[in-house]
Every structure is written in structure tokens, then in C-alpha cells.
Tab-separated table of C-alpha atoms in Angstrom:
chain	number	residue	atom	x	y	z
A	1	MET	CA	-0.356	-0.057	0.027
A	2	ARG	CA	2.703	2.158	0.747
A	3	ALA	CA	4.426	1.765	-2.710
A	4	THR	CA	1.113	2.455	-4.342
A	5	ARG	CA	0.571	5.684	-2.288
A	6	SER	CA	4.084	6.953	-3.320
A	7	ALA	CA	3.827	6.028	-6.945
A	8	LEU	CA	0.500	7.873	-7.045
A	9	ILE	CA	1.944	10.818	-5.124
A	10	ALA	CA	5.003	10.939	-7.697
A	11	THR	CA	2.573	10.824	-10.607
A	12	LEU	CA	0.647	13.770	-9.393
A	13	VAL	CA	4.008	15.562	-8.529
A	14	THR	CA	5.322	14.873	-12.151
A	15	SER	CA	2.106	16.172	-13.808
A	16	LEU	CA	1.577	19.295	-11.751
A	17	ALA	CA	5.520	19.993	-12.487
A	18	ALA	CA	4.802	19.358	-16.130
A	19	ALA	CA	1.941	21.812	-15.982
A	20	THR	CA	3.991	24.442	-14.243
A	21	LEU	CA	7.201	24.256	-16.501
A	22	THR	CA	5.259	24.271	-19.844
A	23	ALA	CA	5.652	27.755	-21.629
A	24	THR	CA	3.844	27.588	-24.777
A	25	ILE	CA	5.570	29.430	-27.737
A	26	THR	CA	3.643	30.987	-30.304
A	27	ALA	CA	4.425	29.706	-33.937
A	28	PRO	CA	6.228	32.533	-35.819
A	29	ALA	CA	4.089	33.876	-38.768
A	30	ALA	CA	5.066	32.996	-42.291
A	31	ALA	CA	7.809	34.947	-43.737
A	32	ALA	CA	7.191	37.680	-46.447
A	33	ALA	CA	9.610	38.014	-49.330
A	34	PRO	CA	12.831	39.185	-48.258
A	35	ALA	CA	13.884	42.597	-48.460
A	36	ASP	CA	16.918	43.957	-50.034
A	37	GLY	CA	20.122	43.606	-47.900
A	38	LEU	CA	23.008	41.652	-47.000
A	39	TYR	CA	22.616	37.979	-46.127
A	40	TYR	CA	23.886	34.543	-45.676
A	41	LEU	CA	22.251	31.838	-48.148
A	42	GLN	CA	22.434	28.970	-45.919
A	43	SER	CA	21.279	25.163	-46.864
A	44	ALA	CA	18.412	24.309	-44.297
A	45	THR	CA	19.619	20.446	-45.247
A	46	THR	CA	23.253	20.701	-44.401
A	47	GLY	CA	23.666	23.750	-42.507
A	48	LEU	CA	26.494	24.922	-44.811
A	49	ASN	CA	26.721	28.272	-46.602
A	50	ALA	CA	26.683	29.086	-50.166
A	51	GLY	CA	30.121	30.653	-50.641
A	52	VAL	CA	32.267	31.822	-53.849
A	53	SER	CA	35.599	30.222	-54.664
A	54	GLY	CA	36.811	31.676	-58.160
A	55	THR	CA	33.775	31.614	-60.321
A	56	SER	CA	32.276	28.335	-58.310
A	57	VAL	CA	29.746	28.296	-55.633
A	58	LEU	CA	30.373	25.771	-52.985
A	59	GLN	CA	29.004	24.933	-49.832
A	60	ARG	CA	31.184	26.112	-46.941
A	61	ARG	CA	31.272	26.007	-43.307
A	62	PRO	CA	29.631	29.260	-41.973
A	63	LYS	CA	32.496	31.801	-41.375
A	64	GLY	CA	31.086	35.133	-41.178
A	65	ASP	CA	32.319	37.789	-43.675
A	66	GLU	CA	35.648	35.924	-44.010
A	67	ASP	CA	35.047	33.689	-46.712
A	68	HIS	CA	33.151	34.923	-49.451
A	69	GLN	CA	29.789	33.898	-48.047
A	70	GLN	CA	27.704	37.379	-47.900
A	71	TRP	CA	25.397	37.934	-50.597
A	72	THR	CA	23.906	41.238	-51.453
A	73	LEU	CA	20.020	40.640	-52.326
A	74	SER	CA	18.974	43.174	-54.759
A	75	SER	CA	15.404	42.262	-56.400
A	76	ARG	CA	16.131	39.149	-58.275
A	77	THR	CA	19.844	39.008	-58.066
A	78	LEU	CA	22.332	38.013	-55.382
A	79	ARG	CA	25.754	39.568	-55.546
A	80	GLU	CA	29.096	38.471	-53.857
A	81	GLY	CA	31.890	41.006	-54.837
A	82	ALA	CA	31.934	41.975	-58.473
A	83	GLY	CA	29.601	38.968	-59.460
A	84	CYS	CA	26.200	37.308	-58.917
A	85	LEU	CA	24.884	33.997	-58.010
A	86	GLY	CA	24.038	32.287	-61.422
A	87	ARG	CA	23.989	28.873	-63.132
A	88	GLN	CA	25.725	27.265	-65.895
A	89	GLY	CA	23.965	24.133	-66.667
A	90	ASP	CA	23.471	21.888	-63.672
A	91	LEU	CA	26.049	24.301	-61.607
A	92	ALA	CA	25.890	27.457	-59.645
A	93	VAL	CA	28.246	29.761	-60.692
A	94	VAL	CA	29.247	33.467	-60.641
A	95	LEU	CA	28.281	35.459	-63.543
A	96	PRO	CA	28.083	39.199	-64.388
A	97	CYS	CA	25.011	40.359	-62.609
A	98	ASP	CA	23.308	41.701	-65.805
A	99	SER	CA	23.437	37.941	-67.001
A	100	PRO	CA	19.948	36.635	-67.568
A	101	ASP	CA	21.191	33.533	-65.824
A	102	ALA	CA	21.685	35.634	-62.613
A	103	GLN	CA	18.081	36.209	-62.069
A	104	TRP	CA	16.104	34.129	-59.316
A	105	ASP	CA	12.706	34.219	-58.373
A	106	VAL	CA	13.037	33.959	-54.519
A	107	VAL	CA	10.034	32.421	-53.086
A	108	PRO	CA	9.229	32.285	-49.234
A	109	ASP	CA	8.426	29.135	-47.651
A	110	GLY	CA	7.682	29.713	-43.891
A	111	ASP	CA	11.050	31.334	-42.528
A	112	ARG	CA	12.938	29.678	-45.749
A	113	HIS	CA	13.306	30.085	-49.181
A	114	ARG	CA	13.517	28.230	-52.579
A	115	LEU	CA	15.525	29.746	-55.111
A	116	HIS	CA	13.663	29.007	-58.631
A	117	VAL	CA	14.973	29.334	-62.222
A	118	PRO	CA	12.305	31.844	-63.527
A	119	GLY	CA	9.668	30.255	-65.713
A	120	THR	CA	11.054	26.503	-64.634
A	121	ASP	CA	10.603	24.124	-61.738
A	122	ARG	CA	14.226	23.939	-61.429
A	123	ARG	CA	15.832	25.134	-58.299
A	124	LEU	CA	19.188	25.981	-56.405
A	125	VAL	CA	20.118	22.600	-54.589
A	126	ALA	CA	22.849	21.751	-51.853
A	127	SER	CA	22.220	18.248	-51.012
A	128	GLY	CA	24.555	15.596	-52.235
A	129	THR	CA	27.760	17.280	-53.253
A	130	ASP	CA	30.019	20.147	-51.885
A	131	GLN	CA	29.134	22.135	-55.123
A	132	VAL	CA	25.956	24.254	-55.321
A	133	ARG	CA	24.018	22.706	-58.101
A	134	ILE	CA	20.739	23.639	-60.033
A	135	GLY	CA	18.180	20.700	-60.363
A	136	SER	CA	14.620	19.573	-59.315
A	137	GLY	CA	15.112	18.818	-55.537
A	138	ALA	CA	12.895	20.453	-53.088
A	139	ASP	CA	15.871	22.224	-51.270
A	140	LEU	CA	15.132	25.037	-48.859
A	141	TRP	CA	17.514	27.960	-48.125
A	142	TYR	CA	17.651	30.484	-45.310
A	143	LEU	CA	18.558	34.006	-45.862
A	144	THR	CA	19.909	35.090	-42.515
A	145	PRO	CA	20.679	38.646	-42.262
A	146	ALA	CA	24.367	39.576	-41.916
A	147	PHE	CA	23.720	42.485	-39.363
A	148	PRO	CA	20.385	41.335	-37.664
A	149	GLN	CA	18.675	43.760	-35.484
A	150	ARG	CA	19.032	41.962	-32.108
A	151	VAL	CA	16.244	42.074	-29.561
A	152	PRO	CA	16.009	42.640	-25.954
A	153	ALA	CA	15.737	39.661	-23.690
A	154	PRO	CA	12.627	39.610	-21.397
A	155	PRO	CA	13.335	40.338	-17.712
A	156	GLU	CA	15.485	37.817	-16.089
A	157	GLY	CA	12.997	35.448	-14.496
A	158	GLU	CA	10.586	35.600	-17.549
A	159	ARG	CA	13.269	34.206	-19.980
A	160	ARG	CA	12.800	30.819	-21.352
A	161	LEU	CA	16.016	28.338	-21.314
A	162	ASP	CA	16.358	29.132	-24.761
A	163	GLN	CA	16.458	33.017	-24.117
A	164	VAL	CA	19.321	32.533	-21.393
A	165	THR	CA	23.113	32.335	-21.904
A	166	PHE	CA	25.151	30.177	-19.314
A	167	LEU	CA	29.065	30.464	-18.670
A	168	THR	CA	30.437	26.434	-19.092
A	169	ALA	CA	33.374	24.889	-18.244
A	170	HIS	CA	34.733	22.872	-20.776
A	171	ASN	CA	36.368	19.375	-18.919
A	172	ALA	CA	35.484	21.254	-15.590
A	173	TYR	CA	36.738	18.244	-13.640
A	174	ALA	CA	40.108	18.749	-15.382
A	175	ASN	CA	41.266	21.145	-12.820
A	176	GLY	CA	43.928	19.745	-10.759
A	177	VAL	CA	42.439	21.033	-7.695
A	178	ASP	CA	39.635	18.451	-6.923
A	179	GLY	CA	41.889	15.610	-7.816
A	180	GLY	CA	43.686	13.827	-10.572
A	181	PHE	CA	42.027	13.578	-14.229
A	182	ALA	CA	44.829	12.133	-16.302
A	183	PRO	CA	48.126	10.296	-16.564
A	184	PRO	CA	50.666	12.622	-15.270
A	185	PHE	CA	52.020	14.102	-18.605
A	186	VAL	CA	48.412	15.146	-19.529
A	187	ASN	CA	47.883	16.287	-16.033
A	188	LEU	CA	50.286	19.178	-16.487
A	189	ALA	CA	47.597	20.958	-18.869
A	190	PRO	CA	44.472	21.130	-16.981
A	191	ASN	CA	41.530	22.649	-18.736
A	192	GLN	CA	40.354	24.775	-15.598
A	193	ALA	CA	42.392	26.202	-12.736
A	194	ARG	CA	39.648	25.962	-9.872
A	195	GLY	CA	37.603	23.255	-8.406
A	196	ILE	CA	34.027	22.859	-9.002
A	197	GLU	CA	32.829	24.400	-6.082
A	198	GLN	CA	34.700	27.659	-6.726
A	199	GLN	CA	33.430	27.201	-10.220
A	200	LEU	CA	30.027	27.238	-9.092
A	201	ALA	CA	30.650	30.290	-7.096
A	202	ASP	CA	32.418	32.276	-9.916
A	203	GLY	CA	29.028	31.872	-11.919
A	204	VAL	CA	29.939	28.891	-13.924
A	205	ARG	CA	26.418	26.878	-14.673
A	206	GLY	CA	27.367	24.337	-17.274
A	207	PHE	CA	29.633	21.525	-16.632
A	208	GLN	CA	31.315	19.470	-19.359
A	209	LEU	CA	32.704	16.219	-17.687
A	210	ASP	CA	34.342	12.907	-19.050
A	211	VAL	CA	33.022	9.962	-17.512
A	212	HIS	CA	34.903	6.562	-17.483
A	213	GLN	CA	34.091	3.271	-16.468
A	214	THR	CA	36.484	1.641	-13.762
A	215	ARG	CA	36.138	-1.045	-11.300
A	216	ASP	CA	35.543	1.920	-8.960
A	217	GLY	CA	32.356	2.867	-10.878
A	218	ALA	CA	32.099	5.841	-12.918
A	219	ILE	CA	35.229	8.089	-12.713
A	220	LEU	CA	36.007	11.473	-14.442
A	221	CYS	CA	39.189	11.224	-16.394
A	222	HIS	CA	40.658	12.630	-19.539
A	223	ASN	CA	40.754	9.680	-22.290
A	224	SER	CA	41.935	7.112	-19.759
A	225	CYS	CA	41.786	6.689	-16.257
A	226	THR	CA	45.231	4.659	-15.947
A	227	TRP	CA	47.921	6.216	-13.890
A	228	VAL	CA	45.497	8.745	-12.256
A	229	SER	CA	46.369	9.820	-8.895
A	230	ARG	CA	43.371	10.918	-6.626
A	231	PRO	CA	40.637	10.305	-9.263
A	232	VAL	CA	37.268	11.924	-8.493
A	233	ALA	CA	34.336	9.935	-8.940
A	234	LEU	CA	31.237	11.384	-10.968
A	235	TRP	CA	28.840	11.076	-8.202
A	236	VAL	CA	31.236	13.319	-5.974
A	237	ASP	CA	30.826	16.257	-8.397
A	238	VAL	CA	27.219	15.992	-8.943
A	239	ARG	CA	26.658	15.982	-5.216
A	240	ARG	CA	28.645	18.991	-5.008
A	241	ILE	CA	26.348	20.645	-7.555
A	242	VAL	CA	23.174	19.467	-5.913
A	243	ASP	CA	24.160	20.858	-2.768
A	244	PHE	CA	24.989	24.088	-4.341
A	245	LEU	CA	21.563	24.358	-5.596
A	246	HIS	CA	20.029	23.549	-2.336
A	247	ARG	CA	21.622	26.336	-0.971
A	248	ASN	CA	20.780	28.777	-3.793
A	249	PRO	CA	17.484	28.315	-4.973
A	250	ALA	CA	17.467	30.587	-7.751
A	251	GLU	CA	20.298	28.950	-9.790
A	252	PHE	CA	20.005	26.467	-12.777
A	253	VAL	CA	22.783	24.279	-13.794
A	254	THR	CA	23.522	21.741	-16.654
A	255	VAL	CA	25.744	18.699	-16.705
A	256	PHE	CA	26.963	17.512	-20.180
A	257	LEU	CA	28.278	13.893	-20.108
A	258	GLU	CA	31.174	12.552	-22.540
A	259	ASP	CA	29.860	9.257	-21.738
A	260	TYR	CA	31.957	5.979	-21.554
A	261	VAL	CA	29.966	4.044	-18.886
A	262	THR	CA	26.927	1.282	-19.253
A	263	ALA	CA	23.713	2.934	-18.576
A	264	ASP	CA	23.406	0.524	-15.243
A	265	VAL	CA	26.683	1.833	-13.843
A	266	LEU	CA	25.571	5.582	-14.510
A	267	ARG	CA	22.259	5.064	-12.764
A	268	SER	CA	23.928	3.356	-9.873
A	269	GLU	CA	26.308	6.041	-9.593
A	270	LEU	CA	23.643	8.997	-9.873
A	271	ALA	CA	21.596	7.134	-7.144
A	272	ARG	CA	24.521	7.701	-4.489
A	273	VAL	CA	23.529	11.518	-4.822
A	274	ASP	CA	21.014	12.299	-1.944
A	275	GLY	CA	18.404	15.079	-3.107
A	276	LEU	CA	19.197	14.557	-7.100
A	277	ALA	CA	15.858	13.674	-7.800
A	278	ASP	CA	14.076	16.600	-6.131
A	279	VAL	CA	15.982	19.063	-8.300
A	280	LEU	CA	16.304	17.004	-11.451
A	281	PHE	CA	14.549	18.759	-14.638
A	282	ARG	CA	12.945	16.324	-16.862
A	283	PRO	CA	12.220	18.237	-20.248
A	284	ASP	CA	10.627	14.786	-21.732
A	285	GLN	CA	8.121	14.857	-18.831
A	286	ALA	CA	7.633	18.638	-18.745
A	287	GLY	CA	6.251	18.809	-22.236
A	288	VAL	CA	9.043	20.697	-23.904
A	289	ARG	CA	9.220	19.155	-27.228
A	290	THR	CA	5.570	20.273	-27.736
A	291	ASN	CA	5.452	23.674	-25.868
A	292	GLY	CA	9.084	24.941	-25.523
A	293	TRP	CA	11.215	25.628	-22.932
A	294	PRO	CA	9.920	26.701	-19.473
A	295	THR	CA	11.142	30.214	-17.861
A	296	LEU	CA	13.484	30.412	-15.320
A	297	ASN	CA	10.765	31.249	-12.840
A	298	ALA	CA	8.668	28.110	-13.506
A	299	LEU	CA	11.692	25.965	-13.152
A	300	ARG	CA	12.424	27.761	-9.591
A	301	ALA	CA	8.869	27.451	-8.804
A	302	ALA	CA	8.814	23.847	-9.434
A	303	ASP	CA	12.521	23.383	-7.928
A	304	LYS	CA	13.583	21.735	-10.900
A	305	ARG	CA	16.901	23.112	-11.516
A	306	LEU	CA	19.419	20.375	-12.692
A	307	MET	CA	19.621	19.069	-16.267
A	308	ILE	CA	21.682	16.287	-17.321
A	309	PHE	CA	22.578	15.289	-20.516
A	310	THR	CA	24.580	12.270	-22.105
A	311	ASP	CA	26.308	12.310	-25.511
A	312	ARG	CA	25.509	8.740	-25.904
A	313	GLY	CA	22.950	7.747	-28.658
A	314	ARG	CA	19.671	6.115	-27.735
A	315	SER	CA	19.973	3.278	-30.329
A	316	GLY	CA	20.710	0.075	-28.518
A	317	ASP	CA	21.160	1.753	-25.019
A	318	THR	CA	19.728	-0.524	-22.295
A	319	PRO	CA	18.390	0.552	-19.938
A	320	GLN	CA	17.416	3.918	-21.853
A	321	ARG	CA	19.352	6.510	-19.762
A	322	ASP	CA	16.272	8.883	-19.895
A	323	THR	CA	14.307	6.682	-17.754
A	324	PHE	CA	16.186	7.565	-14.893
A	325	GLY	CA	16.607	11.335	-15.933
A	326	VAL	CA	19.577	11.669	-18.249
A	327	MET	CA	18.652	13.141	-21.389
A	328	TYR	CA	19.946	12.142	-24.828
A	329	GLN	CA	21.686	15.377	-25.813
A	330	SER	CA	21.358	15.160	-29.493
A	331	GLU	CA	17.681	15.198	-29.065
A	332	TRP	CA	17.718	18.532	-27.092
A	333	THR	CA	20.292	20.472	-28.296
A	334	VAL	CA	22.574	21.669	-31.275
A	335	GLU	CA	26.293	21.938	-30.699
A	336	ASN	CA	29.120	23.266	-32.999
A	337	HIS	CA	32.414	21.337	-33.594
A	338	TRP	CA	34.391	21.146	-30.452
A	339	SER	CA	37.952	22.479	-31.639
A	340	MET	CA	39.054	25.853	-33.010
A	341	GLY	CA	42.466	24.196	-33.711
A	342	PRO	CA	45.675	23.540	-31.911
A	343	GLY	CA	46.627	25.329	-28.743
A	344	VAL	CA	49.014	28.004	-30.419
A	345	GLY	CA	49.048	29.656	-33.696
A	346	GLY	CA	45.991	30.147	-36.223
A	347	SER	CA	42.306	29.317	-35.194
A	348	ASP	CA	39.252	28.147	-37.127
A	349	TRP	CA	36.392	30.464	-36.024
A	350	SER	CA	33.839	28.681	-38.656
A	351	CYS	CA	30.957	27.510	-36.731
A	352	HIS	CA	29.505	24.021	-37.830
A	353	SER	CA	27.420	21.157	-36.295
A	354	ARG	CA	29.338	18.642	-34.384
A	355	TRP	CA	26.883	16.008	-35.612
A	356	SER	CA	24.782	15.473	-38.701
A	357	THR	CA	21.981	17.756	-38.028
A	358	PRO	CA	22.735	21.620	-38.768
A	359	LEU	CA	22.869	24.016	-36.082
A	360	THR	CA	19.498	25.535	-37.507
A	361	ARG	CA	17.430	22.447	-36.640
A	362	THR	CA	14.134	23.341	-35.139
A	363	GLU	CA	10.623	21.622	-34.670
A	364	PRO	CA	7.051	23.011	-34.812
A	365	GLY	CA	7.134	24.668	-31.138
A	366	PHE	CA	10.335	23.677	-30.198
A	367	ARG	CA	13.923	25.132	-30.349
A	368	PRO	CA	16.900	23.175	-29.475
A	369	LEU	CA	19.251	24.756	-27.036
A	370	PHE	CA	22.621	25.863	-28.577
A	371	VAL	CA	25.905	24.733	-26.943
A	372	MET	CA	28.846	26.812	-28.490
A	373	ASN	CA	31.918	25.429	-28.109
A	374	HIS	CA	34.939	27.835	-27.741
A	375	PHE	CA	38.209	26.148	-27.153
A	376	ARG	CA	41.324	24.367	-28.574
A	377	ASP	CA	42.979	21.040	-28.647
A	378	VAL	CA	45.384	21.946	-25.965
A	379	PRO	CA	44.318	24.350	-23.187
A	380	VAL	CA	47.274	26.715	-23.125
A	381	THR	CA	46.584	29.422	-20.673
A	382	GLY	CA	47.725	32.432	-22.825
A	383	THR	CA	46.022	31.219	-26.097
A	384	ALA	CA	42.789	30.916	-23.903
A	385	GLY	CA	42.811	34.104	-22.466
A	386	THR	CA	42.954	35.761	-26.016
A	387	ASP	CA	40.406	33.493	-27.266
A	388	ASN	CA	37.818	34.164	-24.247
A	389	ALA	CA	38.024	37.890	-24.785
A	390	LYS	CA	37.038	37.221	-28.297
A	391	LEU	CA	34.068	35.051	-27.219
A	392	ALA	CA	31.244	37.508	-27.861
A	393	ASP	CA	32.633	38.675	-31.400
A	394	ARG	CA	32.854	34.917	-32.415
A	395	ALA	CA	29.389	34.466	-31.339
A	396	ARG	CA	27.723	37.399	-32.877
A	397	ARG	CA	29.621	37.186	-36.094
A	398	PHE	CA	30.103	33.526	-36.856
A	399	CYS	CA	27.914	31.275	-34.544
A	400	GLU	CA	24.714	33.212	-34.071
A	401	PRO	CA	24.059	33.537	-37.787
A	402	ALA	CA	25.226	30.073	-38.502
A	403	ALA	CA	22.803	28.431	-35.970
A	404	ARG	CA	20.157	31.346	-36.422
A	405	LYS	CA	19.837	31.681	-32.560
A	406	THR	CA	21.991	32.817	-29.611
A	407	PRO	CA	24.155	30.388	-27.682
A	408	THR	CA	22.595	28.887	-24.440
A	409	TYR	CA	25.865	27.650	-23.236
A	410	LEU	CA	29.278	29.188	-23.958
A	411	ALA	CA	32.039	26.439	-23.305
A	412	VAL	CA	35.367	27.653	-22.824
A	413	ASP	CA	38.804	26.652	-21.349
A	414	HIS	CA	40.241	28.644	-18.227
A	415	TYR	CA	37.096	30.375	-17.673
A	416	HIS	CA	38.909	32.871	-15.293
A	417	LEU	CA	40.996	34.398	-18.077
A	418	GLY	CA	39.682	36.756	-20.669
A	419	ASN	CA	36.299	37.644	-19.084
A	420	PRO	CA	34.156	35.266	-20.818
A	421	MET	CA	31.371	36.361	-18.277
A	422	ALA	CA	31.256	39.681	-20.219
A	423	ALA	CA	30.177	37.735	-23.312
A	424	VAL	CA	27.484	35.759	-21.224
A	425	HIS	CA	26.017	39.185	-20.108
A	426	ALA	CA	26.246	40.775	-23.565
A	427	LEU	CA	24.668	37.699	-25.218
A	428	SER	CA	21.571	37.320	-22.154
A	429	GLY	CA	20.884	40.862	-22.889
A	430	GLU	CA	20.254	41.091	-26.414
A	431	ARG	CA	19.294	37.882	-28.463
A	432	PHE	CA	19.439	36.853	-32.162
A	433	PRO	CA	15.937	37.486	-33.485
A	434	GLY	CA	13.776	34.595	-34.119
């Protein structure tokens, strides 16, 4: 009888929480024909931009204004430099702007567009090759303004989760303060310089953690737990976060697991954390996919203020991790490629998807959260400080147009250098429109 009563109470609490957390989003109105202006021409299928290479038009990783990817729409032409987007047989090419083959019918389709060859059923297509082509496909393209009019965010508590930006520590466990995280040589290059509790006190609200399976359970290590001295168990850091949330009832935290353990081991590990279930937010139970993300005030009222993601795939995973509250990240977020290049020297600031789905992925009523990675292969402190100082610039010039949304999570190395919190405040105040 006690078990039955408990189950009934749990069901009622879950239903009430879902009702409280749900925040309905009104679907955007169908877009009108685009006004003349400067745009990125981005494939809705691949997430890549049409860019100029000589006289060819290729699909390229979104890279702001540095890679011939900005097109000036003027009536029925799209100009880049001295030439315009045109066609030669089945290929997209650059032609003189007065050529009849540089004319297009730009037809709105919701917030996307089809680019038709006038008077025919042939269109601009991207799928299947790096070369932009002309064919009979039903390809859709985003015309994303290069200089959008950003919109003020709602008041803090009224912001939905997709209207907030959180400072996120890449490899937060690899700090050399809480314990060992790698074999001795790798230990010399920590990603962070402060322990988890200090990170929380400093305003870090996203934690990227690598968890490996050993005979001792789920351990936080980089690549391998072999030869790691004083290793830290996952449950220890999760408990630190839960204790912080209990002391700070207005805060919301997200954990991202690079996950190399079995589902059973992960479930057992998390079961060791007293109070975790009380604060764990389950977007699958809160109706997020249908109605959108809840506001911060709704999360606070329901006391659901910790979300845990795994990078594991659902297929073949037994038991399914979301049955015990660990969400499959690829179902709820989009994320750009994790590396900007080596620890020193030049960097690649292009912003393209880590996964097969484009950063622009959306569903009716639902916008995935955007994880923006901003770090290099090796966490050199001098480089990290310089990169972190340019975080807001990269987000606005490269990653916001690539994803058509403002990042929810800004993931950096050595968050204490270069003042990345300034970028968090700037992006939280004014958001990419849409």
C-alpha cells in the first residue's frame, strides 16, 4: 500500500510539474518575401553556406564575412563581390550581374526560401555534393541577415531556457584542484584552474564532464583513467552541484557527460547523490518538445533546476538513460564542432555542427538549445585568455548566424581568463531575432 501511495503521489507531482513548467510558444508567422539587403545563403539541409571560390559556388562552413559567404540581395539577384549567383548547366557559378542566368525567383516557404530559375521548375539545390547545383530538388535555403537587429531579452525570471546564456566550463573536472584527471604528463595541461565548488561560486552554470568506467565505478578522467592519482568519482561532483542548488534556490545548472560508461553503472552512480531527484529537470516529462522551454521562474517554482545530458545515442542503449533522468543531448540541443585548432597559432573560427544535424534544426513549437564550444585542442593559458576575450565577437559574427539563434551555453577553457562572463552578460541581454 505504501508503494502504491508513493507511486500515485509521484505521478501527481510529475503532472503538476509538467503543467507548471510548460511555456507555450506561439509559432512564427509565415515570412514575407525578403527585403533587399546583405544575407548568408544557408542550406536548411546541410547547415552549410553558399560561398564563392573563383567562379564556383561551393558549400562552406559558416564563417562570417571572412570567406566570401555574404550575398547582397537586390530584387532578383544575389551579388558577392563583383559577380552574382548564377547558373551554367547544372552548376551554380558566379556570372556578371546583368546576365539573364543571374536572375532568380526567391519564393518564401515559412522562414526559409526556394530559389527558382524563373519560368521553370528547376531550383538551387545543395544536397549530395559540396558544389551548389541546379536541379529539381525541393531544397530550402535560409536567408539570414548578416547584420540582424537583435532584440532585448525578457526580464531575467521571465526568460525561457532558450533565452538565457550560461557560462560553461569545458572539462570542468580537469582542474588539478579536486583531484587527478589524467596520466601524469596530461595532468600538466588542465582545462581549468579552479575546483568545481569555486567554479559554481564564480558563476559557471554548465559543466562538461568526461566519465569513464573502472572497477571503482564512473570516474572523471581525460581519455583514460590509467595512472590517474586521486581520481574523482562522478557522483562526488554531482553531489557538489546538488548541494550548491539546495543552498541557492534561484540557480539552474546543466551537466554534459562525455559518456563512456554503461547505463546501469551511470544509474547506480547517480543514485548515490542524495537530493538529486528533487531538483532534476526532465524536459521529456515537462512537455518541452511540444510547448517549448520553461521560464526560469517556472523552474524555480517547481524546484527543477538541474539538467543532465549524455552524448550517448539512444539506439541500443539499455536501459534507456532518460528513464532515470539523463537526457540524450542530440535530441535536445545542437552543438558546434568542439575544436578551433591547436593550442597555439592560427585558429578556425568557423561555426558548423558537431553532429549530422545542422545548427539551424528546429521543430514546430520547439527550439533546441545551442551549445557553443569555444576552445582548442590543447588548453594553453595564454591562448585561452586571448580567445575568451573574443568570445562575444565570435558568437555574434560567426555562430549566431550559423545557428540562427543565440548560444545557450558558452563552453570555454580557463574561464577565469579573458572575462568570458562579459560575453555571457552581453548575449543574455540582446538575442538573435527569431
